mmCIF file of C-alpha atoms in Angstrom:
data_model
loop_
_atom_site.group_PDB
_atom_site.id
_atom_site.type_symbol
_atom_site.label_atom_id
_atom_site.label_comp_id
_atom_site.label_asym_id
_atom_site.label_seq_id
_atom_site.Cartn_x
_atom_site.Cartn_y
_atom_site.Cartn_z
ATOM 1 C CA MET V 247 -83.623 113.260 -35.257
ATOM 2 C CA TYR V 248 -81.788 113.885 -38.549
ATOM 3 C CA ARG V 249 -80.053 117.009 -36.529
ATOM 4 C CA ILE V 250 -78.312 114.538 -34.176
ATOM 5 C CA LYS V 251 -76.968 112.500 -37.188
ATOM 6 C CA PHE V 252 -75.753 115.405 -38.720
ATOM 7 C CA ASN V 253 -74.181 116.772 -35.113
ATOM 8 C CA LEU V 254 -72.424 113.465 -35.323
ATOM 9 C CA LEU V 255 -71.448 113.288 -39.157
ATOM 10 C CA ALA V 256 -69.978 116.730 -38.987
ATOM 11 C CA PRO V 257 -66.913 116.336 -36.956
ATOM 12 C CA ILE V 258 -66.114 113.324 -38.698
ATOM 13 C CA VAL V 259 -66.106 114.703 -42.164
ATOM 14 C CA THR V 260 -64.188 117.501 -40.459
ATOM 15 C CA PHE V 261 -61.323 114.959 -39.439
ATOM 16 C CA ILE V 262 -61.354 113.275 -42.501
ATOM 17 C CA PHE V 263 -60.613 116.422 -44.188
ATOM 18 C CA VAL V 264 -58.207 117.562 -42.467
ATOM 19 C CA VAL V 265 -55.831 114.626 -41.991
ATOM 20 C CA PHE V 266 -56.309 114.011 -45.851
ATOM 21 C CA SER V 267 -55.719 117.978 -46.687
ATOM 22 C CA SER V 268 -52.240 118.145 -48.522
ATOM 23 C CA ASP V 269 -50.979 120.623 -45.544
ATOM 24 C CA ALA V 270 -51.992 117.753 -42.782
ATOM 25 C CA THR V 271 -49.961 114.861 -44.523
ATOM 26 C CA ALA V 272 -46.961 116.876 -45.642
ATOM 27 C CA LYS V 273 -44.887 116.776 -42.671
ATOM 28 C CA ASN V 274 -41.073 116.687 -41.633
ATOM 29 C CA LEU V 275 -38.549 113.698 -42.149
ATOM 30 C CA ILE V 276 -36.135 114.298 -39.665
ATOM 31 C CA VAL V 277 -33.018 112.655 -39.958
ATOM 32 C CA ASP V 278 -30.393 111.543 -37.440
ATOM 33 C CA ILE V 279 -26.729 110.815 -38.458
ATOM 34 C CA LYS V 280 -24.360 109.372 -36.017
ATOM 35 C CA ASN V 281 -21.256 107.745 -35.801
ATOM 36 C CA ILE V 282 -19.371 110.906 -37.526
ATOM 37 C CA LYS V 283 -15.829 110.131 -36.818
ATOM 38 C CA SER V 284 -13.912 112.816 -39.190
ATOM 39 C CA LEU V 285 -15.030 116.438 -38.184
ATOM 40 C CA ASN V 286 -14.246 117.202 -42.147
ATOM 41 C CA GLY V 287 -16.179 117.830 -45.390
ATOM 42 C CA ASN V 288 -19.671 118.265 -45.894
ATOM 43 C CA LEU V 289 -22.459 115.615 -45.087
ATOM 44 C CA PHE V 290 -24.769 115.069 -48.465
ATOM 45 C CA VAL V 291 -28.422 113.701 -47.272
ATOM 46 C CA GLU V 292 -30.730 112.464 -50.169
ATOM 47 C CA VAL V 293 -34.257 111.402 -49.646
ATOM 48 C CA MET V 294 -35.854 109.653 -52.856
ATOM 49 C CA ASP V 295 -38.986 108.046 -53.753
ATOM 50 C CA LYS V 296 -38.437 104.560 -55.592
ATOM 51 C CA ASP V 297 -38.733 105.442 -59.021
ATOM 52 C CA PHE V 298 -35.763 107.721 -58.812
ATOM 53 C CA TYR V 299 -34.080 105.374 -56.559
ATOM 54 C CA GLU V 300 -34.150 102.456 -59.085
ATOM 55 C CA ASN V 301 -34.369 104.372 -62.376
ATOM 56 C CA ASP V 302 -33.166 107.523 -61.652
ATOM 57 C CA LYS V 303 -36.445 108.971 -63.091
ATOM 58 C CA GLY V 304 -38.674 111.685 -62.494
ATOM 59 C CA GLU V 305 -38.334 114.609 -59.609
ATOM 60 C CA GLY V 306 -38.808 112.467 -56.510
ATOM 61 C CA THR V 307 -35.343 113.405 -54.853
ATOM 62 C CA ARG V 308 -34.868 116.023 -52.125
ATOM 63 C CA LEU V 309 -31.060 116.880 -51.666
ATOM 64 C CA MET V 310 -29.231 118.565 -48.587
ATOM 65 C CA ARG V 311 -26.092 119.548 -47.959
ATOM 66 C CA LYS V 312 -24.275 120.349 -44.173
ATOM 67 C CA PRO V 313 -21.030 120.972 -43.187
ATOM 68 C CA VAL V 314 -19.462 118.675 -40.563
ATOM 69 C CA THR V 315 -19.158 120.788 -37.288
ATOM 70 C CA GLU V 316 -19.756 117.980 -34.632
ATOM 71 C CA GLN V 317 -19.891 114.081 -34.388
ATOM 72 C CA ASN V 318 -23.729 113.856 -34.566
ATOM 73 C CA HIS V 319 -26.280 115.826 -37.149
ATOM 74 C CA ARG V 320 -29.586 116.498 -37.616
ATOM 75 C CA ILE V 321 -31.343 117.183 -40.683
ATOM 76 C CA VAL V 322 -34.962 118.626 -41.202
ATOM 77 C CA PHE V 323 -36.396 117.722 -44.729
ATOM 78 C CA GLU V 324 -39.810 119.868 -44.350
ATOM 79 C CA ASN V 325 -43.251 119.220 -45.753
ATOM 80 C CA VAL V 326 -42.534 115.595 -47.118
ATOM 81 C CA GLU V 327 -45.719 113.911 -48.702
ATOM 82 C CA TYR V 328 -46.354 110.362 -46.857
ATOM 83 C CA GLY V 329 -45.331 107.489 -48.801
ATOM 84 C CA GLU V 330 -42.085 105.263 -49.067
ATOM 85 C CA TYR V 331 -38.286 106.466 -49.458
ATOM 86 C CA VAL V 332 -34.991 105.898 -48.976
ATOM 87 C CA VAL V 333 -32.364 108.081 -47.516
ATOM 88 C CA LEU V 334 -28.686 108.029 -48.350
ATOM 89 C CA VAL V 335 -25.949 109.950 -46.692
ATOM 90 C CA PHE V 336 -22.269 110.345 -47.377
ATOM 91 C CA GLN V 337 -19.929 112.575 -45.878
ATOM 92 C CA ASP V 338 -17.749 113.947 -48.520
ATOM 93 C CA LEU V 339 -13.953 114.403 -47.080
ATOM 94 C CA ASN V 340 -12.557 115.574 -50.059
ATOM 95 C CA ASN V 341 -14.839 118.329 -50.939
ATOM 96 C CA ASN V 342 -15.445 117.021 -54.848
ATOM 97 C CA ALA V 343 -19.501 116.509 -53.790
ATOM 98 C CA GLU V 344 -19.552 112.649 -54.726
ATOM 99 C CA PRO V 345 -19.621 109.554 -53.049
ATOM 100 C CA ASP V 346 -16.004 108.248 -53.702
ATOM 101 C CA PHE V 347 -15.991 104.291 -54.353
ATOM 102 C CA SER V 348 -13.520 101.721 -54.811
ATOM 103 C CA PHE V 349 -13.621 98.975 -57.306
ATOM 104 C CA PHE V 350 -12.432 96.593 -54.885
ATOM 105 C CA SER V 351 -13.991 97.876 -51.628
ATOM 106 C CA GLY V 352 -16.811 99.431 -52.168
ATOM 107 C CA PRO V 353 -17.262 102.952 -50.479
ATOM 108 C CA VAL V 354 -14.129 104.742 -49.055
ATOM 109 C CA GLU V 355 -15.581 107.820 -47.935
ATOM 110 C CA PRO V 356 -18.244 107.433 -44.990
ATOM 111 C CA VAL V 357 -21.575 106.328 -46.192
ATOM 112 C CA GLY V 358 -25.211 105.394 -44.555
ATOM 113 C CA ALA V 359 -28.835 104.798 -45.335
ATOM 114 C CA SER V 360 -32.087 104.399 -43.780
ATOM 115 C CA ASN V 361 -32.781 101.113 -42.069
ATOM 116 C CA ASN V 362 -28.873 101.494 -42.017
ATOM 117 C CA GLY V 363 -28.868 99.257 -45.111
ATOM 118 C CA GLU V 364 -25.342 97.662 -46.237
ATOM 119 C CA PHE V 365 -23.425 99.243 -49.240
ATOM 120 C CA ASN V 366 -22.078 96.106 -50.882
ATOM 121 C CA PHE V 367 -20.453 97.506 -54.042
ATOM 122 C CA GLY V 368 -23.167 99.966 -53.891
ATOM 123 C CA PRO V 369 -25.896 101.296 -52.254
ATOM 124 C CA PRO V 370 -28.406 98.762 -50.505
ATOM 125 C CA SER V 371 -31.275 97.593 -52.011
ATOM 126 C CA TRP V 372 -34.553 99.538 -52.290
ATOM 127 C CA GLN V 373 -36.253 96.833 -49.658
ATOM 128 C CA ASP V 374 -33.334 96.824 -47.485
ATOM 129 C CA ALA V 375 -33.167 100.810 -47.196
ATOM 130 C CA MET V 376 -37.230 101.915 -47.656
ATOM 131 C CA ILE V 377 -38.624 103.641 -45.006
ATOM 132 C CA ARG V 378 -42.273 104.298 -44.895
ATOM 133 C CA LYS V 379 -43.495 108.223 -44.057
ATOM 134 C CA GLY V 380 -46.861 108.418 -42.618
ATOM 135 C CA ILE V 381 -48.909 111.444 -41.779
ATOM 136 C CA GLY V 382 -47.164 113.652 -39.649
ATOM 137 C CA ASP V 383 -43.587 113.729 -38.352
ATOM 138 C CA LYS V 384 -41.187 111.086 -38.710
ATOM 139 C CA THR V 385 -37.589 110.322 -37.061
ATOM 140 C CA ILE V 386 -35.065 107.936 -38.480
ATOM 141 C CA GLU V 387 -31.362 107.560 -37.104
ATOM 142 C CA ILE V 388 -28.670 106.497 -39.887
ATOM 143 C CA GLN V 389 -25.220 105.206 -38.927
ATOM 144 C CA LEU V 390 -22.504 106.211 -40.700
ATOM 145 C CA PHE V 391 -20.515 103.240 -41.879
ATOM 146 C CA GLN V 392 -16.658 104.175 -41.391
ATOM 147 C CA PRO V 393 -14.446 102.219 -44.452
#
């Protein structure tokens, strides 16, 4: 009788260990960027946790740069732990490695955010742009807003 219970328990314990081990939970965050109008400059894509996004503290950010060569791009962030994140994108048309904003009109270069959060005189709020990354790969689509 005890042997049968152990035989049933072993696969359950193994499953829990595999699912919650760090290698099993850290999978890819795939960002598909759409609506690129100009094939110039570079895309800057940043993934941030809440503390970094709201307070600019800690090391909760990952940044990738990719030259714009086509109207749609796929950026893959490898080994992203499960959690809550915001993804921001801007197309650096003048190659100064910074998103450019006008005091009167907001962004002057193409920008985008997870959940397609709106840029109204600054980036969207955490609640508007936050995504949940579960166990395994997650793909999101971001439409670039053209100023």
